[in-house]
Tab-separated table of C-alpha atoms in Angstrom:
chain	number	residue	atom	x	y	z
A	1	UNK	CA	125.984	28.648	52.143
A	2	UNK	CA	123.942	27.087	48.772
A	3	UNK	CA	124.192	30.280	45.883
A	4	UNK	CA	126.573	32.456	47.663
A	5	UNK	CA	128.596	32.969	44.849
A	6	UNK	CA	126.043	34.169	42.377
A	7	UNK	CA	125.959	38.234	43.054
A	8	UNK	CA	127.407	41.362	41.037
A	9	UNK	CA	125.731	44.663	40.708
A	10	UNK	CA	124.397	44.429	37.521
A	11	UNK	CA	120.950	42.981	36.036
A	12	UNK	CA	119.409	42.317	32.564
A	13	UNK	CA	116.008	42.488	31.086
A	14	UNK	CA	113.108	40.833	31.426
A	15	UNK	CA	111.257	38.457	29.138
A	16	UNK	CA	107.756	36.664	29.530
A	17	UNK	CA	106.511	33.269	29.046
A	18	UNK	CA	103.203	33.866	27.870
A	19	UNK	CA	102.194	29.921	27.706
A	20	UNK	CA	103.585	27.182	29.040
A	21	UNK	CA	104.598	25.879	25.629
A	22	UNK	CA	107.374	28.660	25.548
A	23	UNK	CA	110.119	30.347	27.486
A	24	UNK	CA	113.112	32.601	27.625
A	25	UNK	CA	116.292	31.132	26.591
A	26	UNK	CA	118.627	32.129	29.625
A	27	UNK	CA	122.041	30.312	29.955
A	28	UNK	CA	120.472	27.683	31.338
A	29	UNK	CA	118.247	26.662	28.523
A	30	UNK	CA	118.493	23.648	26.494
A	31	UNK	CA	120.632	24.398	23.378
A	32	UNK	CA	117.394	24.011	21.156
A	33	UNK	CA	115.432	26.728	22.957
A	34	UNK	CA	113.202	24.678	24.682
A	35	UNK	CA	112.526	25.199	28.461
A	36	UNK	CA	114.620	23.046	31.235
A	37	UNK	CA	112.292	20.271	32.551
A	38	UNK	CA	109.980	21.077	35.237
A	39	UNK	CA	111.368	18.947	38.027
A	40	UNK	CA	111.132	18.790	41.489
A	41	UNK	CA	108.524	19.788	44.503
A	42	UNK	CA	109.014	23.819	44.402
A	43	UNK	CA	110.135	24.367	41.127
A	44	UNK	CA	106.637	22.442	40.040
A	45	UNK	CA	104.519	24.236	42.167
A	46	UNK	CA	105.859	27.470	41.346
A	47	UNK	CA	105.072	26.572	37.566
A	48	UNK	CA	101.747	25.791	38.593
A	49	UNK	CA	100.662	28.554	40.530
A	50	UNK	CA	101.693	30.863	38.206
A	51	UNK	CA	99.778	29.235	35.526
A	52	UNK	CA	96.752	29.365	38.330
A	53	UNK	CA	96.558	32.548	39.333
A	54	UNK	CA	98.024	34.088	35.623
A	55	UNK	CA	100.968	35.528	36.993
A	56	UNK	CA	104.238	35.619	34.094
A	57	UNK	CA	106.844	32.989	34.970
A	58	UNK	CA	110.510	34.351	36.093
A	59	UNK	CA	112.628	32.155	34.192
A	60	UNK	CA	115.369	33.088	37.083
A	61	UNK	CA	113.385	32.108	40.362
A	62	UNK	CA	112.082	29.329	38.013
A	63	UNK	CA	115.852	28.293	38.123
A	64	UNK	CA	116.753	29.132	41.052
A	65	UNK	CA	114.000	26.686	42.439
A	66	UNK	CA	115.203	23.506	40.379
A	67	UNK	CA	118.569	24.111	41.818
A	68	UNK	CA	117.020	24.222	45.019
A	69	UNK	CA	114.678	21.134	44.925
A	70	UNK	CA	118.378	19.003	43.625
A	71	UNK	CA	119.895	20.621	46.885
A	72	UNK	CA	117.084	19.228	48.462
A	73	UNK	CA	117.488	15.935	47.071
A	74	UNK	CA	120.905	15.545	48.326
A	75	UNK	CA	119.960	16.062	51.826
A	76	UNK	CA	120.921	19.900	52.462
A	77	UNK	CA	119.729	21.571	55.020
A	78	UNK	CA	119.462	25.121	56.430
A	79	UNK	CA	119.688	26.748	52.633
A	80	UNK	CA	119.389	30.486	52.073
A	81	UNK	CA	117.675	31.088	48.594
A	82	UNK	CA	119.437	33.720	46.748
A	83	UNK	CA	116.987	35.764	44.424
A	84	UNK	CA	119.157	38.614	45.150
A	85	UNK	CA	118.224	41.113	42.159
A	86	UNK	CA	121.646	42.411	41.205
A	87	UNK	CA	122.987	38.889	40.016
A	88	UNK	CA	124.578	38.749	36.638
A	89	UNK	CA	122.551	35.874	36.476
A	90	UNK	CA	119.475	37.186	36.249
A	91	UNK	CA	117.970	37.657	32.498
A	92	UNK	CA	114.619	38.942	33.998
A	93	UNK	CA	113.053	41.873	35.470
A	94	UNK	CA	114.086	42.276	39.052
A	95	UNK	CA	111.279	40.110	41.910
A	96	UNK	CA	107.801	42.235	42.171
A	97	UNK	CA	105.707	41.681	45.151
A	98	UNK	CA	103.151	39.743	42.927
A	99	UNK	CA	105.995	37.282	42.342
A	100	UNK	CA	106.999	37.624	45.795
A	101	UNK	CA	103.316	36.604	46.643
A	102	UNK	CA	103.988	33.353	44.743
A	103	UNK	CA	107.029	32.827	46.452
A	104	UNK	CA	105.196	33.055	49.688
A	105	UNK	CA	102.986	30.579	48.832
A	106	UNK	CA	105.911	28.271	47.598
A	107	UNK	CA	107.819	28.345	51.006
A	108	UNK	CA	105.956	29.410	54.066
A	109	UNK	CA	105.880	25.596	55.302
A	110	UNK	CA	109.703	24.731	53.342
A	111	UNK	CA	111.343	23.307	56.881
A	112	UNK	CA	114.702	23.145	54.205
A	113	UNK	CA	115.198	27.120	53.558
A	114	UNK	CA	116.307	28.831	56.585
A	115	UNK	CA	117.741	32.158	54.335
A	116	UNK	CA	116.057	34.426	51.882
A	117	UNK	CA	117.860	36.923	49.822
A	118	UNK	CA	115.853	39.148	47.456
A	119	UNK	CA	117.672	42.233	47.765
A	120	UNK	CA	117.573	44.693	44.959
A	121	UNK	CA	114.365	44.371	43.498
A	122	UNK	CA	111.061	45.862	43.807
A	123	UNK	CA	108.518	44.063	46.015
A	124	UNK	CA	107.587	47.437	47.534
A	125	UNK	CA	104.831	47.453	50.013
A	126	UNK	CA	102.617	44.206	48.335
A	127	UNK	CA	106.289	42.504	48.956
A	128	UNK	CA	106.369	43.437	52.553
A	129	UNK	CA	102.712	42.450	53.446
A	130	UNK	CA	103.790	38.588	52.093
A	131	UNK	CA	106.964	39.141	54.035
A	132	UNK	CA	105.559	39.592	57.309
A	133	UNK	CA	103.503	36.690	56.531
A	134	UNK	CA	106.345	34.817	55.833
A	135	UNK	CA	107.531	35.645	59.139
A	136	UNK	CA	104.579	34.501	61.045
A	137	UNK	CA	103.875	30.934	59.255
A	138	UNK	CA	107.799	30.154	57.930
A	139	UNK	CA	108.842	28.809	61.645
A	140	UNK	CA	112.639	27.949	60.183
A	141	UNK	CA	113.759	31.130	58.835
A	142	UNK	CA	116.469	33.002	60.603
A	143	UNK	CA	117.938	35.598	57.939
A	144	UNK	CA	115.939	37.677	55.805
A	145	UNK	CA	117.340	40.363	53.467
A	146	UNK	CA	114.910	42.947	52.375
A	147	UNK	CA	117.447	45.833	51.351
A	148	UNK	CA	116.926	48.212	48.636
A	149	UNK	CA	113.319	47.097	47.569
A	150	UNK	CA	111.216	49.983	47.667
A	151	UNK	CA	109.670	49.138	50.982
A	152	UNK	CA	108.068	52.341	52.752
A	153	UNK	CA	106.803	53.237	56.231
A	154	UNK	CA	103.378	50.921	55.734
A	155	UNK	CA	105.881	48.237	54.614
A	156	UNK	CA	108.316	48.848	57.499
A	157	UNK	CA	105.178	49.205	60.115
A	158	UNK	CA	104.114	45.475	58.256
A	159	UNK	CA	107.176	43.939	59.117
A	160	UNK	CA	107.839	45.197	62.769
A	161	UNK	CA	104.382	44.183	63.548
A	162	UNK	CA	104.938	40.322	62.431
A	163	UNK	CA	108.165	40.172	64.514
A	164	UNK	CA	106.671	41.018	67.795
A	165	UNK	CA	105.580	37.326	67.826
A	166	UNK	CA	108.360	35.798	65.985
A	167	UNK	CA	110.765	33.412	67.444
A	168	UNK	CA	112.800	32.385	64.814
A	169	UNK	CA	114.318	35.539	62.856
A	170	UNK	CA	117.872	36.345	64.057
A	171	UNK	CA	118.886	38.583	61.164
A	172	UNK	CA	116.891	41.249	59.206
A	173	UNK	CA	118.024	43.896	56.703
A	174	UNK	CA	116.003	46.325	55.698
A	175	UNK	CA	118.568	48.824	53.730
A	176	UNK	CA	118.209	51.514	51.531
A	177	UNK	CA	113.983	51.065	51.854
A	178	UNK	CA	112.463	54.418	53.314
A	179	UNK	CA	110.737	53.634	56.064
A	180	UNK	CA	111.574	57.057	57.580
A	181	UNK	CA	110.676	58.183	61.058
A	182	UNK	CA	107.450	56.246	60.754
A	183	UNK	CA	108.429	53.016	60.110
A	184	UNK	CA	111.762	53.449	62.899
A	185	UNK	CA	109.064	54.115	65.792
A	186	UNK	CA	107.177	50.514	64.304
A	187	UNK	CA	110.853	49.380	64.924
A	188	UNK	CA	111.399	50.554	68.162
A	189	UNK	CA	108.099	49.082	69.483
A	190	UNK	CA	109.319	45.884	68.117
A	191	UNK	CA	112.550	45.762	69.897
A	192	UNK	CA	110.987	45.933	73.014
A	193	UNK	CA	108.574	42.562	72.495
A	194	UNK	CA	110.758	40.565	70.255
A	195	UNK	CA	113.426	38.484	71.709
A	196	UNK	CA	115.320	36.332	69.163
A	197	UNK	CA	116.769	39.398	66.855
A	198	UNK	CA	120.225	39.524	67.074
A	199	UNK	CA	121.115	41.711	64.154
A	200	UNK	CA	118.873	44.343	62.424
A	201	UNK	CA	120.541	46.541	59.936
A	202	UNK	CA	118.447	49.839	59.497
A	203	UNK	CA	121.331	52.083	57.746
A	204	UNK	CA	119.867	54.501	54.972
A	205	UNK	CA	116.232	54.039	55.766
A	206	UNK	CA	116.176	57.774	56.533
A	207	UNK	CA	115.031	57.180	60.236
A	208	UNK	CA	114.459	60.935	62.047
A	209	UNK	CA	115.666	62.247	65.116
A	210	UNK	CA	112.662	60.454	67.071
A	211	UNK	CA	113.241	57.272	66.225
A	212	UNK	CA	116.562	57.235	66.653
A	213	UNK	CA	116.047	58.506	70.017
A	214	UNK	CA	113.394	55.721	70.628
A	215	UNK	CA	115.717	52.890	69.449
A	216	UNK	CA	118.415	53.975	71.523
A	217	UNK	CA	116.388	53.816	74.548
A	218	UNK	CA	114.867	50.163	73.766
A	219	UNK	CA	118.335	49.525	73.499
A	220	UNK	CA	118.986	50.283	77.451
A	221	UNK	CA	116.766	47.399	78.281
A	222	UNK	CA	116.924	44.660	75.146
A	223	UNK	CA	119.538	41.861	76.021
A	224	UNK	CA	119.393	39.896	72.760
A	225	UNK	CA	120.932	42.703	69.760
A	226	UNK	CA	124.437	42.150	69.201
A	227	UNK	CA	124.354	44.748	66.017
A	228	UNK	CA	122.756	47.180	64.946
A	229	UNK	CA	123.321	49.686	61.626
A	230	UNK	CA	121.684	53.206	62.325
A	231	UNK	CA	123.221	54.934	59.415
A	232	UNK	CA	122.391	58.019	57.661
A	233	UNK	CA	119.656	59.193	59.625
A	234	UNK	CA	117.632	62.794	58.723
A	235	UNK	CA	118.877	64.736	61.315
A	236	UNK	CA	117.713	68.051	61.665
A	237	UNK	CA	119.864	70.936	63.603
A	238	UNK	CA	122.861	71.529	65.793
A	239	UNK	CA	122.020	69.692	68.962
A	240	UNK	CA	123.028	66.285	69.091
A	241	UNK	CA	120.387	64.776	71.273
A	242	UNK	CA	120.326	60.825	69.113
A	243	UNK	CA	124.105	61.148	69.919
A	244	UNK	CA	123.611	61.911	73.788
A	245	UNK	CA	120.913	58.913	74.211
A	246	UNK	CA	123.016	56.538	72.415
A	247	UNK	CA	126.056	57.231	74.357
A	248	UNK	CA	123.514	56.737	77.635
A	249	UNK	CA	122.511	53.383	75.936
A	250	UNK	CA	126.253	52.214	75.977
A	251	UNK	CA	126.064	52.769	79.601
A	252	UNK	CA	123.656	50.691	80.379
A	253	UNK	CA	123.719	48.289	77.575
A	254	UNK	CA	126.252	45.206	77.945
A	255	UNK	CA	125.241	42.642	75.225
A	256	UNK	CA	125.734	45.432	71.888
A	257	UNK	CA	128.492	44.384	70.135
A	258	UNK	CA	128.093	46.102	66.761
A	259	UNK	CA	127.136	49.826	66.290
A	260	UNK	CA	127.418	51.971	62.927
A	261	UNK	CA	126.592	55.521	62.951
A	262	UNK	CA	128.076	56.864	60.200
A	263	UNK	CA	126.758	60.207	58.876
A	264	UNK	CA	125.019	61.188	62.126
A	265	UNK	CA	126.778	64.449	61.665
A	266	UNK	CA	128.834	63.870	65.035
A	267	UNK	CA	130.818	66.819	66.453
A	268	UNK	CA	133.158	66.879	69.120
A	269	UNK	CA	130.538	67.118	71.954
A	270	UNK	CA	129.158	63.486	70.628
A	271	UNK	CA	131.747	61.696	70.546
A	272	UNK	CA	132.845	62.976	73.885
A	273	UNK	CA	130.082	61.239	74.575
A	274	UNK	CA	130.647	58.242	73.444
A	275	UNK	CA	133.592	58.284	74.630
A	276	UNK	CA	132.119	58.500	78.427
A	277	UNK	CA	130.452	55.451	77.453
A	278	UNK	CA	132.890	53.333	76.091
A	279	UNK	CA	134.774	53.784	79.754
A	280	UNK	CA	132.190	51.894	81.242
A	281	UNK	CA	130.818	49.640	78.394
A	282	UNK	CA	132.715	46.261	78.417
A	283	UNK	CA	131.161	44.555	75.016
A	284	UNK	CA	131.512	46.824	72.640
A	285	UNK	CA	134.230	45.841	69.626
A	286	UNK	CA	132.727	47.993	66.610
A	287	UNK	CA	132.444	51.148	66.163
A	288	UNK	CA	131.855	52.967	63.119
A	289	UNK	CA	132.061	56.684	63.380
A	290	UNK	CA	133.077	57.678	59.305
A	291	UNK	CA	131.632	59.529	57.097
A	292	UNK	CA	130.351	62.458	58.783
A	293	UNK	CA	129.540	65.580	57.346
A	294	UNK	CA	132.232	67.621	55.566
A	295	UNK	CA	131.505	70.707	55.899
A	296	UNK	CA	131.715	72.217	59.150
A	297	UNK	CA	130.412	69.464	61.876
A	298	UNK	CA	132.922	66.692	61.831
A	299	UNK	CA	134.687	65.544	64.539
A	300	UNK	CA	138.053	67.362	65.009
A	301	UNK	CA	140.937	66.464	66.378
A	302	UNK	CA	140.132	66.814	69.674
A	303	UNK	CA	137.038	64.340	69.766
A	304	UNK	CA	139.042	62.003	67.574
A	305	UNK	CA	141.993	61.759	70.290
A	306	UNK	CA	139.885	61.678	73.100
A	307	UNK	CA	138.277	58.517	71.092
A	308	UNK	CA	141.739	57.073	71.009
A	309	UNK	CA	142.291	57.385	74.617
A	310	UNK	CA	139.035	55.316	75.572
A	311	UNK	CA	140.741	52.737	73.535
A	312	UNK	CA	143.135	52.636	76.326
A	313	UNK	CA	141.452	51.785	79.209
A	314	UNK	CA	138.416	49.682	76.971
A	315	UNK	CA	140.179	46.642	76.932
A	316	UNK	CA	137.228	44.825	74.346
A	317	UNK	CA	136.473	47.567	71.577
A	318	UNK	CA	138.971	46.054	68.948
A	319	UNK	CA	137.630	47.998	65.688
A	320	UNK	CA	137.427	51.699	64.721
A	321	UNK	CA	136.747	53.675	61.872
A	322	UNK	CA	137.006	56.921	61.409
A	323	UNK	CA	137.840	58.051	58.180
A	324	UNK	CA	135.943	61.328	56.688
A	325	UNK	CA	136.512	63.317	59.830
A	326	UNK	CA	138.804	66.333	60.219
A	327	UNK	CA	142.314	64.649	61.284
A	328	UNK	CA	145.261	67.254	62.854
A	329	UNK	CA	148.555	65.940	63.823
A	330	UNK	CA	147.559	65.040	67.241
A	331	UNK	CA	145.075	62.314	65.483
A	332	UNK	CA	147.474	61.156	63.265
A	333	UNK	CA	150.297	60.461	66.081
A	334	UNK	CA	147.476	59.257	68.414
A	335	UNK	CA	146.411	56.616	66.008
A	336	UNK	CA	149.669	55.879	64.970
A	337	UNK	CA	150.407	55.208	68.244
A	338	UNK	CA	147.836	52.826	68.979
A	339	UNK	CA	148.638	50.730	65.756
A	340	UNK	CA	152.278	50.697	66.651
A	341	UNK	CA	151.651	49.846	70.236
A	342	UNK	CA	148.936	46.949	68.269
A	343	UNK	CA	146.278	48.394	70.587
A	344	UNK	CA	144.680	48.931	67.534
A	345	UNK	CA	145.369	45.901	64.791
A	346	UNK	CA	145.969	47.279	60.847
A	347	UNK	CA	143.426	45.284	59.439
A	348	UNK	CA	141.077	46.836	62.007
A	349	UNK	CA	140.338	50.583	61.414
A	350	UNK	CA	140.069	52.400	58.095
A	351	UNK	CA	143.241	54.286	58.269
A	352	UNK	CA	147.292	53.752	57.990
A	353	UNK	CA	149.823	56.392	58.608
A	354	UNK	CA	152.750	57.055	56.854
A	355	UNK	CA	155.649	59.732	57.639
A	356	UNK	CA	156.563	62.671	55.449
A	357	UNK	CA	159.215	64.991	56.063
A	358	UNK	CA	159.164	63.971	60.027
A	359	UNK	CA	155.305	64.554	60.160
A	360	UNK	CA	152.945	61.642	60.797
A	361	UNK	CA	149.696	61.730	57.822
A	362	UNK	CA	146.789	58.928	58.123
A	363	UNK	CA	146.008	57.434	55.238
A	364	UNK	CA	142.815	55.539	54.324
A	365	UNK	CA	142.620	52.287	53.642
A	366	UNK	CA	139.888	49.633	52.498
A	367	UNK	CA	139.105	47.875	55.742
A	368	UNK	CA	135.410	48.358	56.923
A	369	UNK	CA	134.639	49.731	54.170
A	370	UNK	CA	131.848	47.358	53.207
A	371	UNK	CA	133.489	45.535	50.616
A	372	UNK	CA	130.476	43.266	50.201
A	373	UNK	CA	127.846	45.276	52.480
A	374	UNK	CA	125.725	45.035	48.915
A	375	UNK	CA	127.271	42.368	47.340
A	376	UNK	CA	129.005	38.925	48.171
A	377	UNK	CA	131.813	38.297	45.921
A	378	UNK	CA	131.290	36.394	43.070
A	379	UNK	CA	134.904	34.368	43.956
A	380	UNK	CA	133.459	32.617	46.662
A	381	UNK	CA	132.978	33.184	50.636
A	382	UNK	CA	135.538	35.545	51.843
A	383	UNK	CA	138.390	34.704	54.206
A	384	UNK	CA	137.864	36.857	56.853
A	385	UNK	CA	136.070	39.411	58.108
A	386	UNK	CA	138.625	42.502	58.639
A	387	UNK	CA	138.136	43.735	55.131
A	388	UNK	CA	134.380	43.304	55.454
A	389	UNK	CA	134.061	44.573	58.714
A	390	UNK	CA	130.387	46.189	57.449
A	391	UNK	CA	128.088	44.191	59.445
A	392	UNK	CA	129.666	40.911	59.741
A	393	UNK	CA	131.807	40.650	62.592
A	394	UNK	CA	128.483	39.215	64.797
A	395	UNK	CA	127.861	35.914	63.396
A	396	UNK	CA	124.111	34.401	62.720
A	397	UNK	CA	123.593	31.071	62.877
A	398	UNK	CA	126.941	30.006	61.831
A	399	UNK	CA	127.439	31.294	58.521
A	400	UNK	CA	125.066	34.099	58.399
């Protein structure tokens, strides 16, 4: 995938080009100072419409672009573009939604760009209006990655509204923006018109107790989601009703392959719930159940073995996590049992026990913990997926 290399979390300023005789001097800049030649079909008309409508010049997406339009030349096809705003790369101020408005206007008929990337920056709601019009006149893109932008519930309703006649979109990350309860309903309503999404990652939107009850039922009845990330809800009180609907969704859904609930402040009566479900659910093979609470409603001991005995009669659920709960001894021998037995593969759960002074401990380790959830590394692709089990294990189009 073109630029998949270029992301860190960190950023740098921003600087303006206030005419078109000057311009920063990023790494990429002629030695002299001077700015790089304006070559190419998007890189050109970004230049000019800028100059058009008065709108400062991002030396990065001005970049970003030429590199693009000499992919282009070559032949590539199917390119994500990867303005992702927590690239070392990136001298400027983070993507606004009056450059993202630009940007629309640049790609919404590009049949060559089949990814966009602009996570971390601040297109807010302006940002998400020009997304959802992306989505209804850009007929070739499949993954869009919205996460951590500022993006509210009019944003989120914006966005679930242009995918109810979308075709094309199979994966759509919407991250860290707070769409809230609002937004998760606009979500849920989607779901049941759209057809083509196969992965939608709402995890620390801070979705309520309604929505997450509403998405759960859409989920009885939508065949195409393979994943879905529904964590860190705002969950009010001691009943566990999102808990008891999604375990009914397992039931009766046989196409969800991906499920993350972490910090849904699960107790022992959920995941006995859960685990009903996963007796009769046969697609299953992620589940993420960490991070609960830590005070006083994690799962204990009992919840967590009972988990580890649906293992044994599921034959497809093949990764667990479940690190951040209350373990006793009976978890730690039940789990060490499973690994031993390779019911449950190492590279596969979050934990690894170890023996002390004849007593069996679980240990955590760094599997599934979303070693590049919010960042690809900047080595390359990585190898495999068990150590980036966050979200990744349902594949998108190949390589997304």
């Amino acid at each position: 995938m073109w630029g998949s290399g270029k992301e860190a979390a960190c950023a740098g300023p921003r600087s303006s080009l206030p005419a078109p005789t000057t311009t920063p001097n990023p790494s990429w800049a002629l030695a002299d100072g001077s700015a790089p030649e304006v070559i190419g079909h998007l890189q050109e008309n970004y230049y000019n419409l800028c100059m058009e409508k008065s709108q400062k010049i991002n030396s990065f997406i001005l970049h970003i672009l030429q590199e693009l339009d000499e992919e282009i030349e070559k032949g590539s096809e199917g390119i994500t573009l990867n303005i992702a705003g927590n690239s070392c790369l990136m001298p400027e101020e983070r993507v606004t939604g009056e450059d993202f408005w630009i940007l629309f206007r640049i790609l919404k008929k590009n049949p060559y760009i089949n990814g966009l990337d602009v996570r971390y920056n601040f297109i807010s709601d302006v940002g998400a209006y020009y997304a959802a019009r992306l989505l209804q006149k850009q007929h070739n893109l499949i993954y869009l990655n919205l996460m951590f932008n500022d993006i509210g519930p009019e944003g989120g309703e914006l966005i679930a509204k242009a995918l109810h006649k979308n075709a094309t979109l199979k994966y759509l990350r919407m991250t860290g923006n707070k769409i809230e309860n609002k937004g998760g309903m606009f979500f849920a309503a989607m779901l049941q018109i759209n057809s083509s999404l196969e992965k939608l990652d709402l995890g620390d939107c801070d979705l309520g107790m309604q929505s997450v009850i509403a998405l759960a039922t859409v989920l009885t009845q939508n065949q195409t989601i393979k994943g879905i990330n529904l964590n860190r809800p705002i969950l009010y009180g001691e009943q566990e009703e999102s808990t008891v609907h999604l375990g009914h969704m397992l039931k009766e859904n046989h196409c969800l392959v991906e499920l993350h609930m972490c910090k849904h402040n699960i107790k022992n009566c959920g995941i006995k719930q859960l685990c009903d479900a996963l007796y009769l659910n046969r697609s299953l093979r992620y589940l993420d159940v960490s991070w609960l609470s830590v005070v006083s409603n994690n799962i204990e001991g009992e919840g967590l073995v009972a988990l580890s005995e649906s293992m044994k009669t599921n034959p497809t659920l093949s990764n667990v996590y479940i690190w951040g709960n209350k373990f006793d001894e009976a978890t730690c021998v039940a789990y060490s049992d499973l690994i031993q037995m390779d019911r449950l593969k190492p590279d596969n759960t979050d934990v690894e026990p170890f023996v002390v002074d004849g007593h069996v401990y679980l240990a955590e380790v760094s599997n599934g913990l979303k070693k590049h959830y919010y960042w690809r590394p900047t080595y390359g692709e990585v190898c495999t997926n068990s150590p980036n089990a966050g979200f990744t294990l349902v594949p998108v189009g190949g390589h997304l």
